[in-house]
mmCIF file of C-alpha atoms and ligand atoms in Angstrom:
data_model
loop_
_atom_site.group_PDB
_atom_site.id
_atom_site.type_symbol
_atom_site.label_atom_id
_atom_site.label_comp_id
_atom_site.label_asym_id
_atom_site.label_seq_id
_atom_site.Cartn_x
_atom_site.Cartn_y
_atom_site.Cartn_z
ATOM 1 C CA MET A 169 0.000 0.000 0.000
ATOM 2 C CA PHE A 170 1.261 3.449 -0.926
ATOM 3 C CA ILE A 171 1.727 5.719 2.104
ATOM 4 C CA PRO A 172 2.420 9.156 0.641
ATOM 5 C CA LYS A 173 4.727 11.717 2.230
ATOM 6 C CA ARG A 174 2.205 14.454 1.512
ATOM 7 C CA ILE A 175 -1.444 14.516 0.484
ATOM 8 C CA ILE A 176 -2.738 17.554 -1.327
ATOM 9 C CA PHE A 177 -6.493 18.086 -1.339
ATOM 10 C CA GLU A 178 -7.725 20.190 -4.213
ATOM 11 C CA LYS A 179 -10.582 22.603 -3.618
ATOM 12 C CA GLU A 180 -13.904 20.719 -3.322
ATOM 13 C CA ALA A 181 -12.271 17.283 -2.871
ATOM 14 C CA LEU A 182 -13.285 17.308 0.795
ATOM 15 C CA ASP A 183 -16.930 17.768 -0.202
ATOM 16 C CA TYR A 184 -16.964 14.141 -1.351
ATOM 17 C CA ASP A 185 -17.059 11.025 0.849
ATOM 18 C CA LEU A 186 -13.855 9.679 -0.652
ATOM 19 C CA GLY A 187 -12.026 12.948 0.051
ATOM 20 C CA LYS A 188 -13.249 12.898 3.651
ATOM 21 C CA GLU A 189 -12.307 9.232 4.119
ATOM 22 C CA ILE A 190 -8.759 9.787 2.897
ATOM 23 C CA TYR A 191 -8.452 12.892 5.058
ATOM 24 C CA ASN A 192 -9.697 11.059 8.166
ATOM 25 C CA LYS A 193 -7.404 8.112 7.529
ATOM 26 C CA PHE A 194 -4.255 10.208 7.397
ATOM 27 C CA LYS A 195 -4.992 13.307 9.477
ATOM 28 C CA GLU A 196 -3.434 11.850 12.665
ATOM 29 C CA ASN A 197 -0.404 10.410 10.895
ATOM 30 C CA ASP A 198 2.567 12.702 11.692
ATOM 31 C CA LYS A 199 4.569 11.239 8.818
ATOM 32 C CA VAL A 200 2.055 12.454 6.243
ATOM 33 C CA LYS A 201 1.767 16.176 5.537
ATOM 34 C CA ILE A 202 -1.757 17.295 4.731
ATOM 35 C CA ILE A 203 -2.164 20.284 2.452
ATOM 36 C CA LYS A 204 -5.543 21.811 1.655
ATOM 37 C CA LEU A 205 -5.357 23.920 -1.461
ATOM 38 C CA THR A 206 -7.152 27.188 -1.814
ATOM 39 C CA SER A 207 -6.165 27.425 -5.486
ATOM 40 C CA ASN A 208 -5.459 24.459 -7.724
ATOM 41 C CA LYS A 209 -1.704 25.052 -7.915
ATOM 42 C CA VAL A 210 -0.510 21.614 -6.887
ATOM 43 C CA LYS A 211 3.095 21.672 -8.023
ATOM 44 C CA GLN A 212 4.265 24.538 -5.855
ATOM 45 C CA HIS A 213 3.684 22.327 -2.813
ATOM 46 C CA ILE A 214 6.020 19.626 -4.115
ATOM 47 C CA PRO A 215 9.691 20.400 -3.335
ATOM 48 C CA GLY A 216 12.853 19.396 -5.210
ATOM 49 C CA GLU A 217 15.888 21.359 -6.359
ATOM 50 C CA ASP A 218 16.805 19.285 -9.404
ATOM 51 C CA VAL A 219 15.087 16.908 -11.808
ATOM 52 C CA PRO A 220 15.785 13.645 -9.876
ATOM 53 C CA SER A 221 14.651 15.101 -6.540
ATOM 54 C CA GLN A 222 11.537 16.692 -8.078
ATOM 55 C CA TYR A 223 10.727 13.302 -9.599
ATOM 56 C CA LYS A 224 11.197 11.511 -6.254
ATOM 57 C CA GLU A 225 9.124 14.052 -4.306
ATOM 58 C CA GLY A 226 6.413 13.947 -6.982
ATOM 59 C CA LYS A 227 6.292 10.169 -6.622
ATOM 60 C CA LYS A 228 5.715 10.527 -2.867
ATOM 61 C CA THR A 229 2.772 12.873 -3.351
ATOM 62 C CA LEU A 230 -0.892 11.996 -3.535
ATOM 63 C CA VAL A 231 -3.355 14.556 -4.843
ATOM 64 C CA VAL A 232 -7.043 14.140 -4.124
ATOM 65 C CA GLY A 233 -9.032 16.032 -6.724
ATOM 66 C CA VAL A 234 -12.365 16.217 -8.474
ATOM 67 C CA LYS A 235 -12.700 15.157 -12.094
ATOM 68 C CA LYS A 236 -14.379 18.141 -13.700
ATOM 69 C CA SER A 237 -14.366 17.221 -17.366
ATOM 70 C CA LEU A 238 -16.312 14.031 -17.724
ATOM 71 C CA LYS A 239 -15.391 13.559 -21.349
ATOM 72 C CA PHE A 240 -13.464 10.281 -21.324
ATOM 73 C CA GLN A 241 -10.416 9.818 -23.545
ATOM 74 C CA THR A 242 -10.623 7.041 -26.087
ATOM 75 C CA CYS A 243 -8.269 4.117 -25.567
ATOM 76 C CA LYS A 244 -7.678 2.256 -28.811
ATOM 77 C CA PRO A 245 -6.943 -0.516 -29.517
ATOM 78 C CA SER A 246 -7.343 -2.237 -26.136
ATOM 79 C CA ALA A 247 -10.571 -0.561 -24.989
ATOM 80 C CA HIS A 248 -13.139 2.011 -26.042
ATOM 81 C CA TYR A 249 -12.563 4.509 -23.237
ATOM 82 C CA GLN A 250 -10.174 5.257 -20.409
ATOM 83 C CA LEU A 251 -11.854 5.195 -16.997
ATOM 84 C CA PRO A 252 -10.315 8.163 -15.144
ATOM 85 C CA LEU A 253 -10.221 6.910 -11.551
ATOM 86 C CA VAL A 254 -6.537 7.501 -10.855
ATOM 87 C CA SER A 255 -3.664 9.101 -12.738
ATOM 88 C CA GLY A 256 0.035 8.641 -12.048
ATOM 89 C CA CYS A 257 1.733 5.982 -9.992
ATOM 90 C CA MET A 258 4.147 5.849 -7.081
ATOM 91 C CA GLY A 259 6.318 3.215 -8.755
ATOM 92 C CA GLN A 260 9.681 4.393 -10.039
ATOM 93 C CA CYS A 261 10.309 2.246 -13.078
ATOM 94 C CA GLU A 262 13.178 3.697 -15.061
ATOM 95 C CA TYR A 263 11.580 3.039 -18.428
ATOM 96 C CA CYS A 264 7.994 3.929 -17.441
ATOM 97 C CA TYR A 265 5.782 5.033 -20.326
ATOM 98 C CA LEU A 266 4.331 7.707 -18.034
ATOM 99 C CA ASN A 267 7.690 9.503 -17.727
ATOM 100 C CA THR A 268 6.892 11.504 -20.845
ATOM 101 C CA LYS A 269 3.335 12.307 -19.787
ATOM 102 C CA LEU A 270 3.327 13.408 -16.158
ATOM 103 C CA GLY A 271 5.766 16.326 -16.147
ATOM 104 C CA ASP A 272 8.669 17.041 -13.796
ATOM 105 C CA LYS A 273 6.784 16.298 -10.540
ATOM 106 C CA PRO A 274 4.856 13.130 -11.373
ATOM 107 C CA PHE A 275 2.341 12.895 -8.512
ATOM 108 C CA ALA A 276 -0.438 10.325 -8.258
ATOM 109 C CA LYS A 277 -3.956 11.709 -8.288
ATOM 110 C CA VAL A 278 -7.236 10.131 -7.291
ATOM 111 C CA HIS A 279 -10.613 11.548 -8.208
ATOM 112 C CA ALA A 280 -13.041 11.832 -5.317
ATOM 113 C CA ASN A 281 -16.196 12.057 -7.463
ATOM 114 C CA ILE A 282 -16.234 8.389 -8.377
ATOM 115 C CA ASP A 283 -20.040 8.305 -8.646
ATOM 116 C CA ASP A 284 -19.985 11.040 -11.318
ATOM 117 C CA ILE A 285 -17.329 9.079 -13.202
ATOM 118 C CA LEU A 286 -19.332 5.845 -13.113
ATOM 119 C CA ASN A 287 -22.522 7.682 -14.110
ATOM 120 C CA GLN A 288 -20.677 9.035 -17.107
ATOM 121 C CA ALA A 289 -19.439 5.519 -17.925
ATOM 122 C CA GLN A 290 -23.079 4.413 -17.921
ATOM 123 C CA LYS A 291 -23.884 7.081 -20.520
ATOM 124 C CA TYR A 292 -21.112 5.820 -22.778
ATOM 125 C CA ILE A 293 -22.361 2.237 -22.331
ATOM 126 C CA ASN A 294 -25.909 3.278 -23.244
ATOM 127 C CA GLU A 295 -24.719 5.144 -26.342
ATOM 128 C CA ARG A 296 -23.081 2.012 -27.748
ATOM 129 C CA LEU A 297 -25.862 -0.472 -27.022
ATOM 130 C CA PRO A 298 -26.285 -3.253 -28.013
ATOM 131 C CA GLU A 299 -22.485 -3.400 -28.410
ATOM 132 C CA ILE A 300 -20.281 -4.093 -25.396
ATOM 133 C CA THR A 301 -18.210 -1.133 -24.195
ATOM 134 C CA ILE A 302 -14.761 -1.744 -22.720
ATOM 135 C CA PHE A 303 -13.117 0.611 -20.221
ATOM 136 C CA GLU A 304 -9.411 0.682 -19.355
ATOM 137 C CA GLY A 305 -8.559 1.627 -15.772
ATOM 138 C CA ALA A 306 -4.784 1.896 -16.082
ATOM 139 C CA ALA A 307 -4.162 3.976 -19.206
ATOM 140 C CA THR A 308 -2.378 6.717 -17.260
ATOM 141 C CA SER A 309 -1.821 5.070 -13.897
ATOM 142 C CA ASP A 310 -1.324 1.993 -11.826
ATOM 143 C CA PRO A 311 -4.559 2.066 -9.800
ATOM 144 C CA ILE A 312 -3.719 -0.697 -7.307
ATOM 145 C CA PRO A 313 -1.366 0.970 -4.749
ATOM 146 C CA VAL A 314 -4.024 3.518 -3.699
ATOM 147 C CA GLU A 315 -6.899 1.037 -3.794
ATOM 148 C CA PRO A 316 -6.786 0.097 -0.070
ATOM 149 C CA TYR A 317 -8.024 3.567 0.818
ATOM 150 C CA THR A 318 -9.808 4.780 -2.345
ATOM 151 C CA HIS A 319 -11.850 1.629 -3.051
ATOM 152 C CA SER A 320 -12.323 3.091 -6.529
ATOM 153 C CA LEU A 321 -11.537 -0.148 -8.330
ATOM 154 C CA GLU A 322 -13.835 -1.990 -5.960
ATOM 155 C CA LYS A 323 -16.733 0.294 -6.891
ATOM 156 C CA ALA A 324 -15.900 0.107 -10.595
ATOM 157 C CA ILE A 325 -15.625 -3.705 -10.568
ATOM 158 C CA VAL A 326 -19.002 -4.104 -8.857
ATOM 159 C CA PHE A 327 -20.548 -1.481 -11.159
ATOM 160 C CA PHE A 328 -19.323 -3.198 -14.343
ATOM 161 C CA GLY A 329 -20.087 -6.619 -12.895
ATOM 162 C CA LYS A 330 -23.799 -5.777 -12.979
ATOM 163 C CA ASP A 331 -23.811 -4.746 -16.629
ATOM 164 C CA GLU A 332 -23.796 -7.345 -19.391
ATOM 165 C CA ASN A 333 -22.822 -4.663 -21.886
ATOM 166 C CA ALA A 334 -19.709 -3.431 -20.111
ATOM 167 C CA ARG A 335 -16.208 -4.735 -19.498
ATOM 168 C CA PHE A 336 -13.391 -3.308 -17.440
ATOM 169 C CA ARG A 337 -9.678 -4.007 -17.483
ATOM 170 C CA PHE A 338 -6.563 -2.729 -15.796
ATOM 171 C CA VAL A 339 -2.940 -3.687 -15.397
ATOM 172 C CA THR A 340 -0.700 -3.500 -12.348
ATOM 173 C CA LYS A 341 2.783 -4.082 -10.989
ATOM 174 C CA PHE A 342 1.464 -4.174 -7.415
ATOM 175 C CA ASN A 343 -0.203 -6.659 -5.119
ATOM 176 C CA ASP A 344 -2.813 -4.829 -2.987
ATOM 177 C CA VAL A 345 -5.678 -6.930 -4.321
ATOM 178 C CA ASP A 346 -7.173 -8.454 -1.167
ATOM 179 C CA SER A 347 -10.179 -6.104 -1.091
ATOM 180 C CA LEU A 348 -11.041 -7.155 -4.671
ATOM 181 C CA ILE A 349 -11.128 -10.898 -4.171
ATOM 182 C CA ASN A 350 -14.690 -11.402 -2.976
ATOM 183 C CA LEU A 351 -16.439 -8.933 -5.253
ATOM 184 C CA GLU A 352 -19.286 -9.804 -7.622
ATOM 185 C CA HIS A 353 -17.246 -9.201 -10.747
ATOM 186 C CA ASN A 354 -19.122 -11.715 -12.939
ATOM 187 C CA GLY A 355 -16.042 -12.082 -15.101
ATOM 188 C CA HIS A 356 -16.488 -8.566 -16.478
ATOM 189 C CA THR A 357 -13.156 -7.257 -15.153
ATOM 190 C CA GLU A 358 -9.899 -8.510 -16.604
ATOM 191 C CA VAL A 359 -6.833 -8.029 -14.404
ATOM 192 C CA ARG A 360 -3.455 -8.105 -16.064
ATOM 193 C CA PHE A 361 -0.262 -8.332 -14.057
ATOM 194 C CA SER A 362 2.830 -6.731 -15.473
ATOM 195 C CA ILE A 363 5.587 -9.182 -14.657
ATOM 196 C CA ASN A 364 9.212 -9.686 -15.503
ATOM 197 C CA THR A 365 12.271 -11.619 -14.404
ATOM 198 C CA SER A 366 13.717 -10.761 -10.995
ATOM 199 C CA SER A 367 16.829 -9.402 -12.739
ATOM 200 C CA VAL A 368 14.742 -6.849 -14.647
ATOM 201 C CA ILE A 369 12.467 -5.975 -11.730
ATOM 202 C CA ASN A 370 15.336 -5.510 -9.274
ATOM 203 C CA LYS A 371 17.370 -3.441 -11.684
ATOM 204 C CA TYR A 372 14.761 -1.142 -13.217
ATOM 205 C CA GLU A 373 11.392 -1.319 -11.421
ATOM 206 C CA HIS A 374 12.010 0.568 -8.177
ATOM 207 C CA ALA A 375 9.252 0.943 -5.576
ATOM 208 C CA THR A 376 7.051 -1.739 -7.113
ATOM 209 C CA ALA A 377 5.975 -5.130 -5.738
ATOM 210 C CA SER A 378 8.483 -7.958 -6.084
ATOM 211 C CA ARG A 379 8.043 -10.667 -8.666
ATOM 212 C CA ASP A 380 6.878 -13.121 -5.958
ATOM 213 C CA LYS A 381 4.302 -10.711 -4.564
ATOM 214 C CA ARG A 382 2.881 -9.980 -8.028
ATOM 215 C CA ILE A 383 2.628 -13.684 -8.790
ATOM 216 C CA GLU A 384 0.917 -14.319 -5.467
ATOM 217 C CA ALA A 385 -1.582 -11.516 -6.172
ATOM 218 C CA SER A 386 -2.250 -12.802 -9.695
ATOM 219 C CA MET A 387 -3.029 -16.259 -8.340
ATOM 220 C CA LYS A 388 -5.446 -14.812 -5.782
ATOM 221 C CA MET A 389 -7.306 -13.057 -8.597
ATOM 222 C CA ALA A 390 -7.281 -16.145 -10.816
ATOM 223 C CA LYS A 391 -8.676 -18.257 -7.954
ATOM 224 C CA ALA A 392 -11.345 -15.608 -7.422
ATOM 225 C CA GLY A 393 -12.531 -16.295 -10.992
ATOM 226 C CA TYR A 394 -11.328 -13.091 -12.626
ATOM 227 C CA PRO A 395 -10.042 -13.241 -16.188
ATOM 228 C CA VAL A 396 -6.292 -12.871 -15.607
ATOM 229 C CA GLY A 397 -3.470 -12.048 -17.970
ATOM 230 C CA PHE A 398 0.248 -11.395 -17.894
ATOM 231 C CA LEU A 399 1.907 -8.478 -19.567
ATOM 232 C CA ILE A 400 5.553 -9.447 -19.865
ATOM 233 C CA ALA A 401 7.150 -6.129 -20.636
ATOM 234 C CA PRO A 402 9.608 -4.856 -21.405
ATOM 235 C CA VAL A 403 11.459 -7.966 -22.491
ATOM 236 C CA PHE A 404 15.221 -7.399 -22.470
ATOM 237 C CA ILE A 405 17.896 -9.450 -24.150
ATOM 238 C CA TYR A 406 20.677 -10.047 -21.635
ATOM 239 C CA PRO A 407 22.898 -12.986 -20.652
ATOM 240 C CA ASN A 408 20.609 -15.825 -19.484
ATOM 241 C CA TRP A 409 17.430 -14.047 -20.640
ATOM 242 C CA LYS A 410 15.975 -17.262 -22.012
ATOM 243 C CA GLU A 411 16.630 -19.241 -18.819
ATOM 244 C CA GLU A 412 15.166 -16.521 -16.619
ATOM 245 C CA TYR A 413 12.035 -15.936 -18.719
ATOM 246 C CA HIS A 414 11.625 -19.714 -18.939
ATOM 247 C CA ASP A 415 11.763 -19.990 -15.122
ATOM 248 C CA LEU A 416 9.215 -17.202 -14.822
ATOM 249 C CA LEU A 417 6.782 -18.909 -17.196
ATOM 250 C CA VAL A 418 7.236 -22.270 -15.469
ATOM 251 C CA GLU A 419 6.433 -20.675 -12.132
ATOM 252 C CA LEU A 420 3.272 -19.097 -13.551
ATOM 253 C CA LYS A 421 2.226 -22.414 -15.024
ATOM 254 C CA ASP A 422 2.856 -24.310 -11.774
ATOM 255 C CA LYS A 423 0.908 -21.834 -9.680
ATOM 256 C CA LEU A 424 -2.090 -21.131 -11.906
ATOM 257 C CA PRO A 425 -5.215 -23.014 -10.869
ATOM 258 C CA GLU A 426 -6.161 -25.819 -13.246
ATOM 259 C CA ASP A 427 -9.822 -24.896 -13.387
ATOM 260 C CA LEU A 428 -9.384 -21.420 -14.864
ATOM 261 C CA LYS A 429 -12.716 -20.006 -15.990
ATOM 262 C CA PHE A 430 -11.089 -17.898 -18.688
ATOM 263 C CA PRO A 431 -7.962 -18.470 -20.764
ATOM 264 C CA VAL A 432 -4.913 -16.791 -19.251
ATOM 265 C CA THR A 433 -3.732 -14.110 -21.672
ATOM 266 C CA PHE A 434 -0.205 -13.095 -22.576
ATOM 267 C CA GLU A 435 0.983 -9.809 -24.014
ATOM 268 C CA ILE A 436 4.714 -9.673 -24.691
ATOM 269 C CA ILE A 437 6.433 -6.390 -25.511
ATOM 270 C CA SER A 438 10.151 -6.120 -26.250
ATOM 271 C CA HIS A 439 12.031 -3.100 -24.898
ATOM 272 C CA ARG A 440 11.780 0.050 -27.007
ATOM 273 C CA TYR A 441 12.239 3.751 -26.416
ATOM 274 C CA THR A 442 11.697 7.089 -28.089
ATOM 275 C CA THR A 443 14.296 9.852 -28.118
ATOM 276 C CA THR A 444 12.007 11.987 -25.919
ATOM 277 C CA ALA A 445 11.715 9.188 -23.350
ATOM 278 C CA LYS A 446 15.440 8.547 -23.412
ATOM 279 C CA ASN A 447 16.229 12.217 -22.741
ATOM 280 C CA ILE A 448 13.875 12.278 -19.751
ATOM 281 C CA ILE A 449 15.221 8.991 -18.374
ATOM 282 C CA LEU A 450 18.799 10.312 -18.612
ATOM 283 C CA GLN A 451 17.822 13.335 -16.516
ATOM 284 C CA VAL A 452 15.730 11.512 -13.928
ATOM 285 C CA PHE A 453 17.959 8.437 -13.618
ATOM 286 C CA PRO A 454 21.419 9.689 -14.625
ATOM 287 C CA LYS A 455 23.020 6.415 -13.524
ATOM 288 C CA ASN A 456 20.569 4.147 -15.307
ATOM 289 C CA GLU A 457 21.900 1.122 -17.162
ATOM 290 C CA LEU A 458 19.045 0.736 -19.597
ATOM 291 C CA PRO A 459 20.221 -0.496 -22.987
ATOM 292 C CA MET A 460 19.573 2.678 -24.997
ATOM 293 C CA ASN A 461 22.417 2.800 -27.478
ATOM 294 C CA ASP A 462 20.726 3.971 -30.699
ATOM 295 C CA GLU A 463 23.377 2.283 -32.846
ATOM 296 C CA GLU A 464 22.406 -1.105 -31.472
ATOM 297 C CA ARG A 465 18.734 -0.582 -32.303
ATOM 298 C CA LYS A 466 16.490 -0.304 -35.315
ATOM 299 C CA PHE A 467 14.488 2.909 -35.780
ATOM 300 C CA LYS A 468 10.872 2.230 -36.526
ATOM 301 C CA TYR A 469 7.915 4.560 -37.094
ATOM 302 C CA GLY A 470 5.017 3.628 -34.826
ATOM 303 C CA GLN A 471 1.278 3.838 -35.439
ATOM 304 C CA PHE A 472 1.036 7.095 -33.464
ATOM 305 C CA GLY A 473 3.361 8.981 -35.806
ATOM 306 C CA TYR A 474 6.579 9.048 -33.770
ATOM 307 C CA GLY A 475 9.589 6.795 -34.107
ATOM 308 C CA LYS A 476 10.934 4.277 -31.629
ATOM 309 C CA TYR A 477 14.197 2.453 -31.208
ATOM 310 C CA VAL A 478 13.380 -1.252 -31.139
ATOM 311 C CA TYR A 479 15.620 -4.303 -31.034
ATOM 312 C CA PRO A 480 16.990 -5.399 -34.434
ATOM 313 C CA LYS A 481 14.919 -7.898 -36.408
ATOM 314 C CA GLU A 482 16.992 -10.941 -35.393
ATOM 315 C CA ASN A 483 16.418 -10.149 -31.707
ATOM 316 C CA ILE A 484 12.684 -9.575 -32.202
ATOM 317 C CA ASP A 485 12.431 -12.839 -34.118
ATOM 318 C CA ALA A 486 14.246 -14.643 -31.295
ATOM 319 C CA ILE A 487 11.868 -13.133 -28.708
ATOM 320 C CA LYS A 488 8.813 -14.101 -30.769
ATOM 321 C CA GLU A 489 10.023 -17.621 -31.356
ATOM 322 C CA PHE A 490 11.026 -18.150 -27.733
ATOM 323 C CA PHE A 491 7.803 -16.899 -26.109
ATOM 324 C CA LYS A 492 5.501 -18.521 -28.634
ATOM 325 C CA LYS A 493 7.116 -21.915 -28.147
ATOM 326 C CA GLU A 494 7.317 -21.636 -24.362
ATOM 327 C CA ILE A 495 3.736 -20.476 -23.882
ATOM 328 C CA GLU A 496 2.324 -23.001 -26.353
ATOM 329 C CA THR A 497 4.203 -25.810 -24.593
ATOM 330 C CA LEU A 498 3.556 -24.833 -20.993
ATOM 331 C CA PHE A 499 -0.029 -23.559 -20.896
ATOM 332 C CA GLU A 500 -3.229 -25.259 -22.002
ATOM 333 C CA ASN A 501 -5.989 -22.751 -21.432
ATOM 334 C CA LYS A 502 -4.263 -19.639 -22.791
ATOM 335 C CA GLU A 503 -4.332 -16.934 -25.430
ATOM 336 C CA ILE A 504 -1.299 -15.120 -26.772
ATOM 337 C CA LYS A 505 -2.603 -11.653 -27.634
ATOM 338 C CA TYR A 506 0.570 -10.393 -29.251
ATOM 339 C CA ILE A 507 4.353 -10.585 -29.142
ATOM 340 C CA ILE A 508 6.015 -7.454 -30.442
HETATM 341 FE FE1 SF4 B 839 5.120 3.307 -14.593
HETATM 342 FE FE2 SF4 B 839 3.812 1.021 -14.160
HETATM 343 FE FE3 SF4 B 839 6.218 1.443 -13.074
HETATM 344 FE FE4 SF4 B 839 4.109 2.820 -12.210
HETATM 345 S S1 SF4 B 839 4.419 0.603 -12.038
HETATM 346 S S2 SF4 B 839 6.163 3.629 -12.623
HETATM 347 S S3 SF4 B 839 2.940 3.083 -14.109
HETATM 348 S S4 SF4 B 839 5.750 1.250 -15.271
#
């Protein structure tokens, strides 16, 4: 569970039950500074004299706000809409895709007006009837570390569980799932766990749950009947990569229940970076050891109009061949969504 160093309440956040609950939970905790804003200038309350310290202080900050614009962003190709419960994440993964999106003080923010957000989701569901509408809960966040005191996912899972025409999905690198286990999800929420080898997690994924804890959490969700998937990303090529990814897959296979209600899904993404991301990573993590030598990579234009440095074709082919063969051999009730 994420215990922030400071919690900043935006104007009006304390008018909502969730705002009050978070305030009451932390108001007596001397280690957590409570700031009530009179304007909505959040960043001036987050210290830091250089880029790395601003990043670290931002990551220790929780903002409780109110989602004013209820126009949801689209979320192709994995879902129809983003569900804006939480933005940001307290994890400190060196390669995080959010590094280019959250600015120099990347705080986590929860929206206190969850009922407004779910009411809006209902409008989007109604508009698309009789089609099913899919919502993504982790497009700009990892929503799990704040869940023990926001209960936002809990409300969303129960809400979507009642609706045959709605589906919900999110992905996490954390393990605070106990409050989600006994919910009436009706198989409408798919939980994906972002997982990697211990070498990769220990080297690059700071302030996240360990590999063992993520696996344990994924098994709890699978046993609770949720559709469960694994996002193995980013895949790195390094000495022993095949042995270590093999061990990881074997462990998943051994621990998954045999009577899965839904096929376990796999999404495999090889490491890639943009020049913008690389420049930010070099400032925030000046000592990082991420493999980002442009000469060793292939430059490829992506579907969103900007270029990325991906592994050369022979490496990508090796990754595809390895994971396809391993997953096909080890798992029975499974679906490989993509290997890229
Ligand atoms: Fe980014 Fe996910 Fe790591 Fe959080 S856990 S820092 S969202 S990669």
